[in-house]
CSV table of C-alpha atoms in Angstrom, one decimal:
chain,number,residue,atom,x,y,z
A,1,UNK,CA,69.7,69.3,-16.4
A,2,UNK,CA,68.8,70.6,-12.9
A,3,UNK,CA,69.9,68.6,-9.8
A,4,UNK,CA,68.2,69.5,-6.5
A,5,UNK,CA,69.7,68.5,-3.1
A,6,UNK,CA,67.7,68.4,0.0
A,7,UNK,CA,69.3,68.9,3.4
A,8,UNK,CA,71.9,70.9,1.7
A,9,UNK,CA,73.3,72.6,4.7
A,10,UNK,CA,73.9,69.2,6.5
A,11,UNK,CA,77.2,67.5,6.4
A,12,UNK,CA,76.2,65.0,3.9
A,13,UNK,CA,74.4,67.4,1.7
A,14,UNK,CA,77.0,69.9,1.7
A,15,UNK,CA,79.7,67.4,0.7
A,16,UNK,CA,77.5,66.1,-2.2
A,17,UNK,CA,77.3,69.6,-3.6
A,18,UNK,CA,81.1,70.1,-3.2
A,19,UNK,CA,81.6,66.9,-5.3
A,20,UNK,CA,78.9,67.9,-7.9
A,21,UNK,CA,80.5,71.3,-8.4
A,22,UNK,CA,83.6,69.4,-9.9
A,23,UNK,CA,81.2,67.5,-12.3
A,24,UNK,CA,78.5,70.0,-13.3
A,25,UNK,CA,78.1,73.9,-13.4
A,26,UNK,CA,76.9,75.5,-10.3
A,27,UNK,CA,73.8,77.0,-12.1
A,28,UNK,CA,72.5,73.4,-12.5
A,29,UNK,CA,72.4,72.8,-8.8
A,30,UNK,CA,69.7,73.8,-6.5
A,31,UNK,CA,70.0,73.5,-2.7
A,32,UNK,CA,66.8,73.0,-0.7
A,33,UNK,CA,67.2,74.1,2.8
A,34,UNK,CA,65.1,74.9,5.9
A,35,UNK,CA,67.2,77.9,6.9
A,36,UNK,CA,68.2,80.0,3.6
A,37,UNK,CA,70.4,82.3,5.7
A,38,UNK,CA,72.7,79.4,6.6
A,39,UNK,CA,73.1,78.5,2.9
A,40,UNK,CA,74.9,81.8,2.1
A,41,UNK,CA,78.1,80.0,1.3
A,42,UNK,CA,76.4,78.0,-1.4
A,43,UNK,CA,74.7,80.8,-2.8
A,44,UNK,CA,78.1,82.5,-3.0
A,45,UNK,CA,79.2,79.6,-5.2
A,46,UNK,CA,76.6,80.1,-7.7
A,47,UNK,CA,74.2,77.5,-6.3
A,48,UNK,CA,70.5,78.3,-6.3
A,49,UNK,CA,69.1,78.3,-2.7
A,50,UNK,CA,65.4,77.5,-2.0
A,51,UNK,CA,63.5,77.1,1.0
A,52,UNK,CA,61.9,73.7,1.8
A,53,UNK,CA,61.0,72.2,5.1
A,54,UNK,CA,60.0,68.6,5.6
A,55,UNK,CA,57.5,69.6,8.1
A,56,UNK,CA,56.0,72.1,5.8
A,57,UNK,CA,54.4,70.3,2.8
A,58,UNK,CA,53.4,73.6,1.0
A,59,UNK,CA,57.1,74.7,0.9
A,60,UNK,CA,58.2,71.6,-0.7
A,61,UNK,CA,56.2,71.5,-3.8
A,62,UNK,CA,57.4,75.0,-4.6
A,63,UNK,CA,60.9,74.2,-3.7
A,64,UNK,CA,61.0,71.1,-6.1
A,65,UNK,CA,59.6,72.9,-9.3
A,66,UNK,CA,61.6,72.3,-12.3
A,67,UNK,CA,63.7,69.4,-10.7
A,68,UNK,CA,65.0,66.9,-13.2
A,69,UNK,CA,66.9,65.0,-10.5
A,70,UNK,CA,66.3,65.3,-6.7
A,71,UNK,CA,68.6,63.8,-4.0
A,72,UNK,CA,66.3,63.3,-1.1
A,73,UNK,CA,68.5,63.0,2.2
A,74,UNK,CA,66.5,61.3,4.9
A,75,UNK,CA,65.4,63.4,7.9
A,76,UNK,CA,67.8,63.7,10.9
A,77,UNK,CA,64.8,63.8,13.4
A,78,UNK,CA,65.1,61.2,16.2
A,79,UNK,CA,61.2,60.5,16.3
A,80,UNK,CA,60.9,57.7,13.7
A,81,UNK,CA,57.1,58.0,13.3
A,82,UNK,CA,57.6,61.8,12.7
A,83,UNK,CA,60.3,60.9,10.2
A,84,UNK,CA,57.9,58.8,8.2
A,85,UNK,CA,55.4,61.7,8.1
A,86,UNK,CA,58.1,64.1,6.9
A,87,UNK,CA,59.3,61.6,4.3
A,88,UNK,CA,55.8,61.2,3.0
A,89,UNK,CA,55.5,64.9,2.7
A,90,UNK,CA,58.7,65.0,0.6
A,91,UNK,CA,57.7,62.2,-1.6
A,92,UNK,CA,54.2,63.6,-2.3
A,93,UNK,CA,55.7,67.1,-3.0
A,94,UNK,CA,58.2,65.4,-5.5
A,95,UNK,CA,55.3,63.7,-7.2
A,96,UNK,CA,53.0,66.8,-7.4
A,97,UNK,CA,55.9,68.9,-8.5
A,98,UNK,CA,56.7,66.7,-11.4
A,99,UNK,CA,60.1,65.6,-10.3
A,100,UNK,CA,61.6,63.4,-13.1
A,101,UNK,CA,64.0,61.3,-10.9
A,102,UNK,CA,64.7,60.7,-7.2
A,103,UNK,CA,67.7,59.3,-5.4
A,104,UNK,CA,67.1,58.5,-1.7
A,105,UNK,CA,69.6,57.9,1.0
A,106,UNK,CA,68.3,54.8,2.8
A,107,UNK,CA,69.9,52.1,5.0
A,108,UNK,CA,72.0,49.3,3.8
A,109,UNK,CA,70.5,45.9,3.7
A,110,UNK,CA,67.3,47.3,5.1
A,111,UNK,CA,65.1,44.2,4.6
A,112,UNK,CA,67.6,42.2,6.7
A,113,UNK,CA,68.2,44.8,9.4
A,114,UNK,CA,67.1,44.5,13.0
A,115,UNK,CA,67.8,48.3,13.7
A,116,UNK,CA,64.5,50.1,14.1
A,117,UNK,CA,65.5,52.9,11.8
A,118,UNK,CA,65.6,50.5,8.8
A,119,UNK,CA,61.7,50.4,9.0
A,120,UNK,CA,61.6,54.1,8.4
A,121,UNK,CA,63.8,53.7,5.2
A,122,UNK,CA,62.0,50.7,3.9
A,123,UNK,CA,58.7,52.7,4.3
A,124,UNK,CA,60.1,55.6,2.5
A,125,UNK,CA,61.4,53.4,-0.5
A,126,UNK,CA,58.0,51.9,-0.8
A,127,UNK,CA,56.4,55.5,-0.8
A,128,UNK,CA,58.8,56.3,-3.6
A,129,UNK,CA,57.9,53.3,-5.7
A,130,UNK,CA,54.1,54.2,-5.5
A,131,UNK,CA,54.9,57.5,-7.4
A,132,UNK,CA,56.3,55.4,-10.4
A,133,UNK,CA,59.1,58.1,-10.6
A,134,UNK,CA,62.4,56.7,-11.7
A,135,UNK,CA,64.6,56.2,-8.5
A,136,UNK,CA,67.9,55.1,-7.2
A,137,UNK,CA,68.1,53.9,-3.5
A,138,UNK,CA,71.5,54.8,-2.1
A,139,UNK,CA,71.4,52.6,1.0
A,140,UNK,CA,74.2,54.0,3.2
A,141,UNK,CA,76.1,52.3,5.8
A,142,UNK,CA,76.6,53.8,9.2
A,143,UNK,CA,79.1,56.6,9.1
A,144,UNK,CA,82.6,55.7,10.1
A,145,UNK,CA,82.6,59.0,11.9
A,146,UNK,CA,79.9,57.8,14.3
A,147,UNK,CA,82.5,55.4,15.8
A,148,UNK,CA,85.8,57.1,14.8
A,149,UNK,CA,85.8,60.7,16.0
A,150,UNK,CA,87.7,63.0,18.4
A,151,UNK,CA,86.2,61.2,21.4
A,152,UNK,CA,89.0,58.6,20.8
A,153,UNK,CA,91.1,61.0,22.6
A,154,UNK,CA,89.4,60.1,26.0
A,155,UNK,CA,89.9,56.5,25.2
A,156,UNK,CA,93.6,57.2,24.8
A,157,UNK,CA,93.8,58.7,28.2
A,158,UNK,CA,92.0,55.7,29.7
A,159,UNK,CA,94.1,53.1,27.7
A,160,UNK,CA,90.9,51.5,26.4
A,161,UNK,CA,88.0,51.7,24.1
A,162,UNK,CA,85.1,50.3,25.9
A,163,UNK,CA,82.0,48.8,23.9
A,164,UNK,CA,79.6,46.0,23.9
A,165,UNK,CA,80.4,45.2,20.4
A,166,UNK,CA,82.1,42.0,21.3
A,167,UNK,CA,83.9,40.7,18.2
A,168,UNK,CA,81.4,42.1,15.9
A,169,UNK,CA,82.5,43.5,12.5
A,170,UNK,CA,81.5,46.9,11.0
A,171,UNK,CA,81.1,47.9,7.4
A,172,UNK,CA,81.1,51.6,7.8
A,173,UNK,CA,82.0,54.3,5.2
A,174,UNK,CA,82.9,57.9,5.7
A,175,UNK,CA,80.4,60.7,4.8
A,176,UNK,CA,82.9,61.8,2.3
A,177,UNK,CA,82.8,58.5,0.4
A,178,UNK,CA,79.1,58.3,0.6
A,179,UNK,CA,78.7,61.9,-0.7
A,180,UNK,CA,81.0,61.1,-3.6
A,181,UNK,CA,78.9,58.0,-4.4
A,182,UNK,CA,75.7,60.1,-4.4
A,183,UNK,CA,77.5,62.7,-6.6
A,184,UNK,CA,78.6,60.1,-9.1
A,185,UNK,CA,75.0,58.8,-9.5
A,186,UNK,CA,73.4,62.2,-9.8
A,187,UNK,CA,75.9,63.4,-12.4
A,188,UNK,CA,76.0,60.1,-14.3
A,189,UNK,CA,73.3,58.0,-16.2
A,190,UNK,CA,72.1,54.4,-16.1
A,191,UNK,CA,71.3,54.3,-12.4
A,192,UNK,CA,67.5,54.3,-12.7
A,193,UNK,CA,65.4,51.8,-10.6
A,194,UNK,CA,68.5,50.5,-9.0
A,195,UNK,CA,69.3,49.8,-5.4
A,196,UNK,CA,72.9,50.2,-4.1
A,197,UNK,CA,74.2,48.9,-0.8
A,198,UNK,CA,77.0,51.4,-0.2
A,199,UNK,CA,79.1,49.7,2.4
A,200,UNK,CA,82.6,48.9,2.7
A,201,UNK,CA,83.8,45.6,1.3
A,202,UNK,CA,86.5,45.6,4.1
A,203,UNK,CA,85.0,45.2,7.5
A,204,UNK,CA,86.7,46.0,10.8
A,205,UNK,CA,86.2,45.2,14.5
A,206,UNK,CA,86.9,47.2,17.6
A,207,UNK,CA,89.9,45.0,18.4
A,208,UNK,CA,91.4,46.1,15.0
A,209,UNK,CA,90.5,49.8,15.7
A,210,UNK,CA,92.3,49.6,19.1
A,211,UNK,CA,95.4,48.4,17.2
A,212,UNK,CA,95.2,51.1,14.6
A,213,UNK,CA,94.7,53.8,17.2
A,214,UNK,CA,97.7,52.4,19.1
A,215,UNK,CA,99.9,52.7,16.0
A,216,UNK,CA,98.8,56.3,15.1
A,217,UNK,CA,99.0,57.7,18.7
A,218,UNK,CA,102.1,55.7,19.6
A,219,UNK,CA,100.5,54.5,22.8
A,220,UNK,CA,99.1,51.1,23.7
A,221,UNK,CA,95.3,51.0,23.8
A,222,UNK,CA,93.0,47.9,24.0
A,223,UNK,CA,89.4,47.2,23.2
A,224,UNK,CA,87.4,46.3,26.5
A,225,UNK,CA,84.2,44.5,26.0
A,226,UNK,CA,81.4,45.1,28.4
A,227,UNK,CA,77.7,44.2,28.6
A,228,UNK,CA,74.7,46.3,27.2
A,229,UNK,CA,73.8,47.6,30.6
A,230,UNK,CA,77.5,48.4,31.5
A,231,UNK,CA,77.9,50.3,28.2
A,232,UNK,CA,74.6,52.3,28.7
A,233,UNK,CA,75.8,53.3,32.2
A,234,UNK,CA,79.1,54.2,31.0
A,235,UNK,CA,77.7,56.6,28.4
A,236,UNK,CA,75.2,58.1,30.9
A,237,UNK,CA,78.2,58.7,33.2
A,238,UNK,CA,79.9,60.4,30.4
A,239,UNK,CA,77.0,62.9,30.0
A,240,UNK,CA,74.8,61.3,27.4
A,241,UNK,CA,71.1,61.5,28.1
A,242,UNK,CA,69.5,58.0,28.8
A,243,UNK,CA,67.7,57.7,25.4
A,244,UNK,CA,71.1,58.5,23.5
A,245,UNK,CA,73.0,56.2,25.8
A,246,UNK,CA,70.4,53.4,25.0
A,247,UNK,CA,70.6,54.1,21.4
A,248,UNK,CA,74.4,53.8,21.1
A,249,UNK,CA,74.6,50.8,23.3
A,250,UNK,CA,71.7,49.3,21.1
A,251,UNK,CA,73.8,49.9,17.9
A,252,UNK,CA,76.8,48.4,19.5
A,253,UNK,CA,74.8,45.4,20.4
A,254,UNK,CA,73.6,45.1,16.8
A,255,UNK,CA,77.1,45.2,15.8
A,256,UNK,CA,77.9,42.2,18.1
A,257,UNK,CA,75.0,40.2,16.5
A,258,UNK,CA,76.4,40.7,12.9
A,259,UNK,CA,74.2,43.5,11.9
A,260,UNK,CA,77.0,45.4,10.2
A,261,UNK,CA,79.1,42.5,9.1
A,262,UNK,CA,77.6,42.3,5.4
A,263,UNK,CA,79.7,43.5,2.5
A,264,UNK,CA,79.2,44.7,-1.0
A,265,UNK,CA,81.1,45.9,-3.9
A,266,UNK,CA,78.6,48.6,-5.0
A,267,UNK,CA,80.6,51.5,-3.5
A,268,UNK,CA,83.7,50.6,-5.1
A,269,UNK,CA,82.2,50.2,-8.4
A,270,UNK,CA,80.9,53.8,-8.1
A,271,UNK,CA,84.0,55.6,-6.6
A,272,UNK,CA,86.9,53.2,-6.7
A,273,UNK,CA,88.9,53.0,-3.6
A,274,UNK,CA,87.6,54.0,0.0
A,275,UNK,CA,89.1,56.1,2.5
A,276,UNK,CA,91.2,53.8,4.6
A,277,UNK,CA,90.3,53.5,8.4
A,278,UNK,CA,93.7,54.5,9.4
A,279,UNK,CA,93.3,57.9,7.7
A,280,UNK,CA,90.0,58.5,9.5
A,281,UNK,CA,91.6,57.6,12.7
A,282,UNK,CA,94.4,60.0,12.0
A,283,UNK,CA,91.9,62.8,11.2
A,284,UNK,CA,90.0,62.0,14.4
A,285,UNK,CA,93.1,62.2,16.6
A,286,UNK,CA,94.2,65.4,15.1
A,287,UNK,CA,90.8,66.9,15.6
């Protein structure tokens, strides 16, 4: 059995391979990357490395030759229209290369989502369905690390975490847990033509995050709610470009509207227990 991983030098893809190496021999894993030189560490582990670029369709069909299973990790490009084109290139190449099975990293509860990127993931899922290749849609939550990261250190100095999330709740999951779930599916059986919403079944709010940060740091910190415009201006003042500031303020607004409050047991059924939020906070503050 051969398992191919796209985006293998990225954070998620790299962690998937590390988990797979505990389940299958290295010579069954193929890393598909844009820059082969950056994948030298994987090659040293015995993983085959092939060049494949989402924007170069001719490279993909060659890269996917002989794949029994393909983990298709979505493009990180910020241009959603371009991402759809890139994803179409991947899906067509997989079909033409005779890939036998595709696992795709989509977005949780995509049909119900108001976040624009959900459209990209739904479009890709429909593209995969047209190939009639057996699939698993790994609909990932937003990463916990997007919200819980070393940037919390600045909030500690200010004594407040400032967002426009209001009392909204988040069902986030760490990259490590999502990578483990993908590895379980790829190395296992019986996941064909299934959709998994890989979110936490325990949500959290920024008020609760502030309390956990206070406990871990030993310093009182609160969550301060602001408006969308105030949050965007704060982020721009911190050095974020206007489009990025608007994106994050938009995500926070979606949280306030209940976008990330849905739960599911799919993740726990695949991997068992999840990484506790407090553990991610500890790692972020130590980093």
